[in-house]
Coordinates of C-alpha atoms in Angstrom, one line a residue:
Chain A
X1 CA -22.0 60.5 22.3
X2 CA -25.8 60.2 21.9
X3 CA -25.7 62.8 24.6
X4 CA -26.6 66.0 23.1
X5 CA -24.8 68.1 26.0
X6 CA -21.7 65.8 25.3
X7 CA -22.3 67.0 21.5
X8 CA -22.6 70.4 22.1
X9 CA -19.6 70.2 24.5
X10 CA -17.7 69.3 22.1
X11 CA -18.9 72.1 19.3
X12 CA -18.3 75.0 22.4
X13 CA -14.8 73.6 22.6
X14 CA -14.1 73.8 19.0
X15 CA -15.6 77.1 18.9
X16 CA -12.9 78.0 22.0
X17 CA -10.1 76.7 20.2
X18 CA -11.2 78.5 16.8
X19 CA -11.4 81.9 18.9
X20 CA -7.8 80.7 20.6
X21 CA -5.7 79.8 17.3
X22 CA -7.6 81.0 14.7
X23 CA -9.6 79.9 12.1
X24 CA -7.7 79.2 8.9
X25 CA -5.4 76.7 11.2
X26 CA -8.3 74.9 13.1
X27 CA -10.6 74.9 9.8
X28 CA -9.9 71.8 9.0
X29 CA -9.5 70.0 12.2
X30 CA -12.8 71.3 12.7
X31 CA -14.6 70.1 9.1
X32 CA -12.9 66.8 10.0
X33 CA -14.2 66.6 13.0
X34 CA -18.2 67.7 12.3
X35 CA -18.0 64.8 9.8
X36 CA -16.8 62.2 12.3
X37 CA -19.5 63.2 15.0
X38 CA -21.8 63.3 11.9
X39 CA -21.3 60.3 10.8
X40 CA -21.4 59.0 14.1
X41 CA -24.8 60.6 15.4
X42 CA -25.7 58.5 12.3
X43 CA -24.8 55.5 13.4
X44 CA -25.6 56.0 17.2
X45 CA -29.3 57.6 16.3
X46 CA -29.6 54.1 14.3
X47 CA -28.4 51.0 16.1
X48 CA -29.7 48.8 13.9
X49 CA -27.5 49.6 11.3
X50 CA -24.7 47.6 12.8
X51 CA -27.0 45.0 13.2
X52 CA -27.8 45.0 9.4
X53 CA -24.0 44.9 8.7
X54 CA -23.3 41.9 10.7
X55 CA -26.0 39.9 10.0
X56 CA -25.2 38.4 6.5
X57 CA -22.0 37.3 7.7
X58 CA -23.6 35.6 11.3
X59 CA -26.1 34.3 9.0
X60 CA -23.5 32.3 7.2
X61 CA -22.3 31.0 10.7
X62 CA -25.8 30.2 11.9
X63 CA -29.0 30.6 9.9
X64 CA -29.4 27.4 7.5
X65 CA -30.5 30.0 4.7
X66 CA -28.4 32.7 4.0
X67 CA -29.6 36.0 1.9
X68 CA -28.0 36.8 -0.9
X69 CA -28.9 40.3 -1.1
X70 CA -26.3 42.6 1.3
X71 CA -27.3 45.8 3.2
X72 CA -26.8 48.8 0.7
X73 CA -24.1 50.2 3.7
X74 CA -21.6 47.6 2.4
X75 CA -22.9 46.3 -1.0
X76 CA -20.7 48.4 -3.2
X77 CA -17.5 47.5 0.0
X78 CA -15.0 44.9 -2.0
X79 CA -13.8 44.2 1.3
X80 CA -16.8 43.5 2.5
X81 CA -18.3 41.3 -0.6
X82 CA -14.5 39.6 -0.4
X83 CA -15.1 38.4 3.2
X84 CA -18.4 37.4 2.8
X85 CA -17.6 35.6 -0.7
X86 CA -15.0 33.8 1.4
X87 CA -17.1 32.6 4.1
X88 CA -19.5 31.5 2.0
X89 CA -17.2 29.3 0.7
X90 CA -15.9 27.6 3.7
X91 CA -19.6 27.1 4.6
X92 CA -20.3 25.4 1.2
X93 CA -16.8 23.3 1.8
X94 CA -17.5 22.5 5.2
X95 CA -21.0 21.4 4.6
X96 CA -19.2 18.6 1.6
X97 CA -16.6 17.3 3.8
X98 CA -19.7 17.1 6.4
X99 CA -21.6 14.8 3.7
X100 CA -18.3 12.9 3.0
X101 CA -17.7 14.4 -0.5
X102 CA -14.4 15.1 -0.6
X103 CA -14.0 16.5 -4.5
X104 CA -15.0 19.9 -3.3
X105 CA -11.6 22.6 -3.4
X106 CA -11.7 25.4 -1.3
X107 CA -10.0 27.8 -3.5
X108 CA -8.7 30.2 -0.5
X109 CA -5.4 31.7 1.1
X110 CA -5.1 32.0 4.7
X111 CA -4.9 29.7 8.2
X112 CA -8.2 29.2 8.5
X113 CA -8.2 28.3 5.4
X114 CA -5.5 26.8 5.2
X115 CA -6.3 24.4 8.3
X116 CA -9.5 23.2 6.6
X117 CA -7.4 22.6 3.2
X118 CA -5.2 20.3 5.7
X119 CA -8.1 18.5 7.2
X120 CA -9.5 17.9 4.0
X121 CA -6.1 16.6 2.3
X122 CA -6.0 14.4 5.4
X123 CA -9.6 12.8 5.1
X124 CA -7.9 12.1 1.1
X125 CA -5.5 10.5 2.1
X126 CA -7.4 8.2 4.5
X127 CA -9.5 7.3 1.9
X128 CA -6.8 6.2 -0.4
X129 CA -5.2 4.3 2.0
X130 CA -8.1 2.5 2.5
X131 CA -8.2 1.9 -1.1
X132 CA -5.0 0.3 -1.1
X133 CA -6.1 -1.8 1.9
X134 CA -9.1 -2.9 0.3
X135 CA -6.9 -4.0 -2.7
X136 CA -4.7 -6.5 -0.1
X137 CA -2.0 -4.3 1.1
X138 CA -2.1 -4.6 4.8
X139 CA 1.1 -2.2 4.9
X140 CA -0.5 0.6 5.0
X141 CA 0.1 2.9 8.0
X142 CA -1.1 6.3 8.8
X143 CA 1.5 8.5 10.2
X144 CA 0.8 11.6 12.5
X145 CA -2.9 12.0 12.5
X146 CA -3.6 11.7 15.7
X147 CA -7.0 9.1 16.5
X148 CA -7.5 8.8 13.3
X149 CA -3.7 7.1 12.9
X150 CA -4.1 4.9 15.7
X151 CA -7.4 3.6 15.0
X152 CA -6.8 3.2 11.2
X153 CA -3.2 1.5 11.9
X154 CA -4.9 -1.7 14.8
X155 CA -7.5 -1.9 12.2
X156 CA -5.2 -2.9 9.3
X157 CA -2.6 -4.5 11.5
X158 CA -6.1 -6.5 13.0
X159 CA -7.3 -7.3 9.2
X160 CA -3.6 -8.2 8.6
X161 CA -3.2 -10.9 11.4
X162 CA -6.5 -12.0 10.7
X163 CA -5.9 -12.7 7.0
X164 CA -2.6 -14.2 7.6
X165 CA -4.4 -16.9 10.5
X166 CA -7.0 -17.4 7.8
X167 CA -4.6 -18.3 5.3
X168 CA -3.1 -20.8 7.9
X169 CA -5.9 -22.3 8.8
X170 CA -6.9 -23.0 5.0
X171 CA -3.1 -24.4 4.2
X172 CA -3.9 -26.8 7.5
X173 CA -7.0 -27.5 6.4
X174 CA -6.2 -28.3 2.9
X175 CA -3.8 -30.6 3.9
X176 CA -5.9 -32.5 6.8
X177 CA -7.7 -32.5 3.4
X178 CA -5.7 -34.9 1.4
X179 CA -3.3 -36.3 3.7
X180 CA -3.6 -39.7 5.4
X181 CA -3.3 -38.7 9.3
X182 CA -1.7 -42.2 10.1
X183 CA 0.8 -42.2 7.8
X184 CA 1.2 -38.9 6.3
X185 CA 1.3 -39.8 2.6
X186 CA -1.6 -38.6 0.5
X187 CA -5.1 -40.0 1.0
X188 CA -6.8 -42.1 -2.0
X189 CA -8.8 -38.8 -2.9
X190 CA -5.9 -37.0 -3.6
X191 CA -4.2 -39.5 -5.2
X192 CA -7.0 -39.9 -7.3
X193 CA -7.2 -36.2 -8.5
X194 CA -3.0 -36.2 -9.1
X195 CA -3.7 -39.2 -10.9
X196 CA -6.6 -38.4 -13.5
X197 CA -4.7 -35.2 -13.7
X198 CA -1.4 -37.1 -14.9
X199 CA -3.4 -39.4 -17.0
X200 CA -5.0 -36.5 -18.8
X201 CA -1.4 -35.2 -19.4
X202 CA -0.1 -38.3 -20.6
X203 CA -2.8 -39.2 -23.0
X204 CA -2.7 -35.4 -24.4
X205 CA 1.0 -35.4 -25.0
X206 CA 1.6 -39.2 -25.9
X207 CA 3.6 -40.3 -22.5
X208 CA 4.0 -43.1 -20.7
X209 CA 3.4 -43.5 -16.9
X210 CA 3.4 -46.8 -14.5
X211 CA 1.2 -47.1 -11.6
X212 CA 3.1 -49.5 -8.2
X213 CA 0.4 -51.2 -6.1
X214 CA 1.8 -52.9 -3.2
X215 CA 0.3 -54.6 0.1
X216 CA 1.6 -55.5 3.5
X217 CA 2.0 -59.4 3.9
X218 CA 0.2 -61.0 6.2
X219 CA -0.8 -57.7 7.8
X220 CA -4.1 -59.1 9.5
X221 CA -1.4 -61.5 11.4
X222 CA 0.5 -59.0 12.3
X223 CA -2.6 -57.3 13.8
X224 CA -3.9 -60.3 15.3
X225 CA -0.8 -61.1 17.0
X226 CA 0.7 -57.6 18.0
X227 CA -2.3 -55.2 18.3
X228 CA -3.5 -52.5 16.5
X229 CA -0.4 -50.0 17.9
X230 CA 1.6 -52.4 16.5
X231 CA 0.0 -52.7 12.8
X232 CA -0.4 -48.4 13.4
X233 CA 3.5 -48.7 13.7
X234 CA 4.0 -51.4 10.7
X235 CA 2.2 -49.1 8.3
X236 CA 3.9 -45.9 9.1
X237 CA 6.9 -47.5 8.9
X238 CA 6.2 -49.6 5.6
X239 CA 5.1 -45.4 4.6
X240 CA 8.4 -44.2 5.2
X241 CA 10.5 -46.6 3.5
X242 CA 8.2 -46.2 0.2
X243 CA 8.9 -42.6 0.8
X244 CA 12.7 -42.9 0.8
X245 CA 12.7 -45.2 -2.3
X246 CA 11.0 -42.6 -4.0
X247 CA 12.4 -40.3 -7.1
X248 CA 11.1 -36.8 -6.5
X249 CA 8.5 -37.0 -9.4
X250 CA 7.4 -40.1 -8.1
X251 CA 3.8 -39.9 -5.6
X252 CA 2.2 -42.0 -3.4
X253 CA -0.5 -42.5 -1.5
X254 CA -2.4 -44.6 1.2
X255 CA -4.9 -46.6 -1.4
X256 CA -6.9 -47.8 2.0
X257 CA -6.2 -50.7 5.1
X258 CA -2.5 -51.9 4.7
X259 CA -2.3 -51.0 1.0
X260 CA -0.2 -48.1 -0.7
X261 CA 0.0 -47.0 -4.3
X262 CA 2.5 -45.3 -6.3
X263 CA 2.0 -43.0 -9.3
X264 CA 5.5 -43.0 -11.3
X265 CA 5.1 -39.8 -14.4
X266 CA 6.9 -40.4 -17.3
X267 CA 8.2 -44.0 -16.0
X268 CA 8.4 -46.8 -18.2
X269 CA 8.1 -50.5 -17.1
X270 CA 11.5 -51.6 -16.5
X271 CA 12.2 -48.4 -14.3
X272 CA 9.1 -48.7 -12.7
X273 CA 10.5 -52.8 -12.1
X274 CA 13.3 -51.1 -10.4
X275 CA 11.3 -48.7 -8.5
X276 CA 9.3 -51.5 -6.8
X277 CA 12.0 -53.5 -6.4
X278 CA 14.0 -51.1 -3.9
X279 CA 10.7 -50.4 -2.2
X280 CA 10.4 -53.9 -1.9
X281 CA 14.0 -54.6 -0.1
X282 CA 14.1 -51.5 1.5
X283 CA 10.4 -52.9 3.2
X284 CA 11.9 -56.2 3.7
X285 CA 15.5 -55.3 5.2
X286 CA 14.1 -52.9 7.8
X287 CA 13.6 -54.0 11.1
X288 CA 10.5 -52.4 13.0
X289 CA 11.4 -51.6 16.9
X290 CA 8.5 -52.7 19.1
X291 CA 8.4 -52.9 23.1
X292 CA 9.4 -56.9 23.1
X293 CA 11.8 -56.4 20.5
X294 CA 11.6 -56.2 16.9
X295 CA 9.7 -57.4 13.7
X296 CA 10.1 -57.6 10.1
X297 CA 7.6 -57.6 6.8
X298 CA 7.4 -57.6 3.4
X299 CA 5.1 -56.1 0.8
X300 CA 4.3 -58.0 -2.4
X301 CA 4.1 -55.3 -5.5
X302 CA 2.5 -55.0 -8.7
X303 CA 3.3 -52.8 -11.7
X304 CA 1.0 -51.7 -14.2
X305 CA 2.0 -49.3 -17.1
X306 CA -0.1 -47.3 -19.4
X307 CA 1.9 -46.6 -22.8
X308 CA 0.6 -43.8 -24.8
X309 CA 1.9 -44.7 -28.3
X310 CA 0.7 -43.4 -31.5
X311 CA -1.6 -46.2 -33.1
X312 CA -2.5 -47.7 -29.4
X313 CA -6.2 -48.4 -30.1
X314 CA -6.4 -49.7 -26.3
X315 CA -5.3 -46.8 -24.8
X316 CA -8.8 -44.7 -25.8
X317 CA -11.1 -46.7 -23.6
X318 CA -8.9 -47.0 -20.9
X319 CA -9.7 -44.8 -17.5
X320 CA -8.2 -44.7 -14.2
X321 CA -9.7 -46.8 -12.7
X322 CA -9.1 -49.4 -15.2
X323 CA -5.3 -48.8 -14.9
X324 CA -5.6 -49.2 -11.4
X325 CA -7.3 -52.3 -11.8
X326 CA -4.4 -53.3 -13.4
X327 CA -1.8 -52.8 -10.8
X328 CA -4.2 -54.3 -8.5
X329 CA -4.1 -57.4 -11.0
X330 CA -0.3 -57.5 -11.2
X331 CA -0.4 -57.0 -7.2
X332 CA -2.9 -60.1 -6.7
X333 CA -0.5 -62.6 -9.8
X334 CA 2.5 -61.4 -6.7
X335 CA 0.6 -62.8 -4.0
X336 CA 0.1 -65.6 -5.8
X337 CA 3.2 -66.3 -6.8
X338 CA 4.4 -66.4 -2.9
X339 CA 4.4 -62.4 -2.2
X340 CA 7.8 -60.4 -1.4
X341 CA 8.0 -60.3 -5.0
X342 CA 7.3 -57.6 -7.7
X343 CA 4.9 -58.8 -10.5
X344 CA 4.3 -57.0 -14.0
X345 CA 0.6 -56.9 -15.3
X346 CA 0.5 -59.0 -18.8
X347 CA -2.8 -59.5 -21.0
X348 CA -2.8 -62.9 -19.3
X349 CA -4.0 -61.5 -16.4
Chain B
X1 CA 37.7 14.0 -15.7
X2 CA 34.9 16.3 -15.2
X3 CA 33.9 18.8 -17.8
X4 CA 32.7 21.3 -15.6
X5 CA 33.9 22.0 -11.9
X6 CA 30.7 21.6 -10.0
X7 CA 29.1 18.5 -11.8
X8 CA 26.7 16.9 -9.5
X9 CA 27.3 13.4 -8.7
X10 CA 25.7 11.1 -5.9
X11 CA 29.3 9.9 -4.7
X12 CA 29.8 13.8 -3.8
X13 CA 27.2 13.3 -1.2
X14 CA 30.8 11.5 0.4
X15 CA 31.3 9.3 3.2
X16 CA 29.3 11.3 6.6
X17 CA 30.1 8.0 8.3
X18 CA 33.9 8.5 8.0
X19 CA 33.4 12.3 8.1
X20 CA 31.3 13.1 10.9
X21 CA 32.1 10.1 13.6
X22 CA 31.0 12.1 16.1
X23 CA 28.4 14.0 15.2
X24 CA 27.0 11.8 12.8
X25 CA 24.2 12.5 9.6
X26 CA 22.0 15.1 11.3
X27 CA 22.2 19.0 11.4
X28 CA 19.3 21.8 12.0
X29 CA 17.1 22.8 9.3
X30 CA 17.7 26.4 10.6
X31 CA 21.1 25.7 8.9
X32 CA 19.9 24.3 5.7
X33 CA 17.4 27.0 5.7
X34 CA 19.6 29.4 6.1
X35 CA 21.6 28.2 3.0
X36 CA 19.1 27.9 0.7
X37 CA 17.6 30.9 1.6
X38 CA 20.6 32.9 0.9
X39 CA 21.3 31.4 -2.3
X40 CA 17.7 32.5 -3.1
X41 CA 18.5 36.0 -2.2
X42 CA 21.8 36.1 -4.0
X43 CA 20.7 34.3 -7.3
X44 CA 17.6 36.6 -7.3
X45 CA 19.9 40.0 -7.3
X46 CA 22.1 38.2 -9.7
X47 CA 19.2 37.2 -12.1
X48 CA 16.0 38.4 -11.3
X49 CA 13.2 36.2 -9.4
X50 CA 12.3 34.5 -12.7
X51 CA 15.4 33.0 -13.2
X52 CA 15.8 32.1 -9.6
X53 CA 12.6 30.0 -9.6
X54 CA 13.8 28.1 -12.4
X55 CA 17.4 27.5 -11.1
X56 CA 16.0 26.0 -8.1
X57 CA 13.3 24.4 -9.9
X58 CA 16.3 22.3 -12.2
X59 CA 18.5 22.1 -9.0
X60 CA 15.4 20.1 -7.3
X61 CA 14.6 18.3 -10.6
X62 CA 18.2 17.1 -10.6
X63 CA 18.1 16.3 -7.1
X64 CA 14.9 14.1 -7.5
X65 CA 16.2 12.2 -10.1
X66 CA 19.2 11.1 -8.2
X67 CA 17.5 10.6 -5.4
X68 CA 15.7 8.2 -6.9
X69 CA 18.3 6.4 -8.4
X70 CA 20.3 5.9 -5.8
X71 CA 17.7 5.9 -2.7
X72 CA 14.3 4.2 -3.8
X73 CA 15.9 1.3 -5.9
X74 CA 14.1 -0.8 -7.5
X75 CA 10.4 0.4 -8.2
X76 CA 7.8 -1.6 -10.2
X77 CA 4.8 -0.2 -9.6
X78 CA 3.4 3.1 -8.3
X79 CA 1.7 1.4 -4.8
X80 CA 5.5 0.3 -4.2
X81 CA 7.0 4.0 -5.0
X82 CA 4.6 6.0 -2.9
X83 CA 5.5 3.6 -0.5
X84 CA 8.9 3.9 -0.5
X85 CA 8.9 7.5 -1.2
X86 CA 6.8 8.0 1.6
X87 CA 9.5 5.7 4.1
X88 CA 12.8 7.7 2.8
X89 CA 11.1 11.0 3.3
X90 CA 10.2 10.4 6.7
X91 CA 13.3 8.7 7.5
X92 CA 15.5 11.4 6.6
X93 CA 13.3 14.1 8.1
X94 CA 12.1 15.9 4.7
X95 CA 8.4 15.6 5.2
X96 CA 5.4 13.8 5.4
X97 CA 4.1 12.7 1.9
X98 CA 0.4 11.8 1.4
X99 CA -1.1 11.2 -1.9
X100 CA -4.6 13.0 -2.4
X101 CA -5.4 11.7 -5.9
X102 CA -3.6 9.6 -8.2
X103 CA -4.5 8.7 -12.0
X104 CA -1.7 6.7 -12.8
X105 CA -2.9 6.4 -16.8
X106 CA -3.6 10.0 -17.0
X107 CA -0.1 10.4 -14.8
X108 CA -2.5 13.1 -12.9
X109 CA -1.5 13.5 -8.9
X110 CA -2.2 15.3 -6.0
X111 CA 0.6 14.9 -3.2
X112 CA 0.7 16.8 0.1
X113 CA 3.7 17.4 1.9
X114 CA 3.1 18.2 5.6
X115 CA 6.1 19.3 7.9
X116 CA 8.0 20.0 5.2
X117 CA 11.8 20.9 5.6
X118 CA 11.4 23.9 3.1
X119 CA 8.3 25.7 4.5
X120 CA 7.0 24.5 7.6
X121 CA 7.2 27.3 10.4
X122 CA 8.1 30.0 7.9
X123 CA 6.4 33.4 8.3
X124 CA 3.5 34.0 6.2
X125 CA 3.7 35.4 2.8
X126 CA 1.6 36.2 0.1
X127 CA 3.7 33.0 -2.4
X128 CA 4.2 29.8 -2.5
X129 CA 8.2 28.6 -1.8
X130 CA 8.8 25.2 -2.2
X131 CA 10.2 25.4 -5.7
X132 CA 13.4 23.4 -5.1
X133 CA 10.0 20.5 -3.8
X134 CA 8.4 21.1 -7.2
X135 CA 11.4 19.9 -9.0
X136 CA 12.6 17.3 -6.9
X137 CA 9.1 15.1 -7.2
X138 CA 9.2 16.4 -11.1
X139 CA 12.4 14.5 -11.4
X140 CA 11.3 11.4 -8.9
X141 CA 8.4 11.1 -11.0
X142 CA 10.4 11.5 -14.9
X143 CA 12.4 8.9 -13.4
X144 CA 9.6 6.5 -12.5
X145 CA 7.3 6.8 -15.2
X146 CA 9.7 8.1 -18.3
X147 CA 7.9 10.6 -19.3
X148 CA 7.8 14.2 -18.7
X149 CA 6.2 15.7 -15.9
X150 CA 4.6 19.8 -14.6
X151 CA 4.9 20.2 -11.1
X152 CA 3.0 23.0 -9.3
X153 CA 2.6 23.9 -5.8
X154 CA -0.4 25.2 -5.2
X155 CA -1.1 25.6 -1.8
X156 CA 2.3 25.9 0.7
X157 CA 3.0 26.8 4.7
X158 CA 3.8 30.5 3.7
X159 CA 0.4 31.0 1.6
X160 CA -1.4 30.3 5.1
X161 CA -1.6 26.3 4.5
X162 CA -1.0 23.5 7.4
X163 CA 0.5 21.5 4.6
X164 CA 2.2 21.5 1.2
X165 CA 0.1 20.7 -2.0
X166 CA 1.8 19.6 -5.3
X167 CA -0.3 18.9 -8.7
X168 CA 1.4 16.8 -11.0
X169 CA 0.7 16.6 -14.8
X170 CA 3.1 14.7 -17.4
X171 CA 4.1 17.5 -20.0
X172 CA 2.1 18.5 -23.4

């Protein structure tokens, strides 16, 4: 319609049908119509008015720095100011999600809106699951999110199985730790630390406790004579049947070589006498099945116990070790006095 | 003896096992839809649309509050009732609830509910729907915490969303 011919066309056939019909009908058809072709000889005599309308909101799309100012066309045009309020504000929403900041709202109706509102609450959620992950609970799963839910679930499921070998390896560990591999029964570390720790307990609350040490007799014989898989078989053996004459408060341990000791809490001497003494039978009735055949032993015991009594004066500068030294006393009077025998530690000693 | 005729109870859920051997537990939510949307449309002629939003808004509260007392069991702490909020939801085809923000001392929350069984796939209109949704997690969350809580859905399929949102504030 830039055409003027086209223009005047049009006027000549306005003029025709104002001649036809008559002017009071066609008036306002034809005031209608001049401002139409006015309005749009304005716009097509100025192409760069469209260009001015569009470019705020492209800007937003495109340009890094957007003006504020609109074309006077559209400033006073709510619809106009309304859409490009709006965009502006997916811009400024897209750009903090882009950075990772996630408080932002995007206070807008709509699907486009709406879909960013979704992606957003999504990226939420992530994070607090991985909150709750980070605070130990490997549950967490991620449901319908597409990469994001796969990735995020083998990650936790990975941290999961990881953490759970981890804390198998440390329980196997710990116990390779203060276990005896021979034998099985705690090593003389850790029946050192149960020890002081029972000691502590007993002195703090007054009680009495009784410590067994016993030795294999004539174990170096039995070495000599039948090998090393032999004395391996005599000491786990000798190990089990200390084990099964146990109370379950009772706790032993491999004190080193072919000697064992016994921690009995809360045990005075005369139980502790009867504790050693079915060890001792038990040891001594118990036939060990070797390739030729079959052999027997017997342990020689001694008792030691530590009696925390109001008004004991000799129970302050007493340790462990010295208690031990003890049993070891009362173990050394049983040798003596022919071993297979239980002996009680005296003064004498 | 009831008091009334239509006292809500659980055990009036009855037995879909021994009911429904055949067809079993399911139906389509066009026919759950198209109950609660009629009730809407009745109760609103009735009663006006205030009154309507607040029937609903009880009805899901009461709802809520059974549900968790007779699905989620024992809760002790919130990481255990999102949790199993989040399993009985999906389970039984309601929705998909994620938690945006939580302040469990404030008892401030932001939940989303994508997929949702009220909303999801409805045309678009210019309000948000899920009022029955509003009451039910006010009444899973009175339940769980003791106290009072304001639920508002601010941002639902029908308002142009992809997803349900739900702001949660105990009561002044």
């Amino acid at each position: 319609m830039t055409d003027v011919s086209t223009k005047e066309s049009l006027f000549e056939k306005i003029d025709r049908l104002k001649v036809a019909v008559g002017r009071d009908v066609v008036g306002d058809v034809y005031e209608c119509l001049l401002q139409i072709l006015s309005t749009y000889s304005t716009i097509a005599d100025s192409p760069s008015i469209i260009g001015d309308i569009v470019k705020p909101i492209h800007d937003l799309l495109l340009a890094e720095n957007i003006q504020e100012q609109l074309p006077e066309l559209v400033s006073l045009d709510k619809k106009y100011i309304s859409l490009f309020e709006d965009i502006k504000n997916i811009r400024s929403f897209m750009l903090s999600l882009a950075n990772g900041d996630l408080t932002q709202k995007l206070i807008l109706k709509g699907y486009f809106a709406g879909v960013l509102k979704t992606f957003h609450a999504n990226l939420k959620h992530l994070t607090w699951q991985t909150e709750m992950v980070s605070r130990g609970d490997f549950t967490q799963r991620v449901h319908f999110m597409g990469v994001f839910a796969s990735s995020f679930n083998a990650m936790v499921e990975q941290l999961d199985s990881t953490r759970k070998g981890l804390i198998e390896s440390e329980k196997k560990y710990r116990l390779l730790a203060i276990t005896d591999s021979l034998t099985g029964l705690p090593n003389r570390h850790h029946f050192f630390e149960v020890a002081m720790a029972e000691f502590s307990r007993a002195k703090r609350y007054t009680k009495t406790f009784s410590v067994i040490m016993l030795d294999i007799d004539f174990f170096k014989k039995i070495n000599d004579s039948y090998g090393h898989y032999v004395g391996d078989r005599v000491l786990q053996t000798v190990a089990e049947q200390i084990q099964k004459s146990l109370r379950e408060t009772d706790f032993p341990g491999r004190y080193g070589g072919e000697e064992f000791i016994v921690l009995l809490p809360e045990t005075a001497i005369y139980e502790a006498e009867l504790v050693a003494e079915r060890i001792r039978c038990s040891i001594e009735n118990n036939k060990i099945i070797i390739d030729n055949g079959s052999i027997s032993v017997t342990a020689s015991l001694g008792i030691y116990n530590f009696e925390c009594a109001a008004g004991t004066s000799d129970v302050s500068t007493q340790s462990i070790d010295e208690i031990i030294d003890r049993a070891d006393k009362a173990l050394y009077l049983a040798k003596n006095q022919g071993r297979n025998r239980v002996a009680l530690f005296s003064n004498e000693l | 003896m009831l008091d009334r005729k239509y006292k809500f109870s659980w055990d009036l859920l009855g037995n879909i096992d021994l009911g429904r051997p055949n067809l079993g537990p399911t139906t389509r939510i066009e026919v759950y839809r198209l109950m609660q949307g009629t009730f809407r449309d009745v109760l609103e002629q009735r009663f006006g649309t205030e009154a309507t939003d607040e029937i609903f808004y009880e009805s899901g509260k009461m709802a809520g509050q059974c549900f968790y007392q007779n699905v989620l069991g024992d809760i002790s702490n919130y990481e255990q009732l999102i949790k199993a909020l989040q399993e009985a939801l999906l389970t039984m085809g309601i929705g998909v609830l994620r938690v945006e923000e939580s302040d469990v001392e404030k008892g401030s929350f932001v939940f989303t509910i994508s997929e949702d069984l009220d909303c999801s796939g409805l045309p678009e209109l210019d309000y948000e729907i899920c009022t029955y949704d509003e009451g039910f997690i006010a009444g899973l969350l009175e339940c769980f915490t003791g106290k009072g809580f304001d639920v508002k859905e601010i941002d639902c399929w029908c308002t142009g969303d992809r997803t349900c949102r739900f702001e949660a504030n105990i009561s002044n």
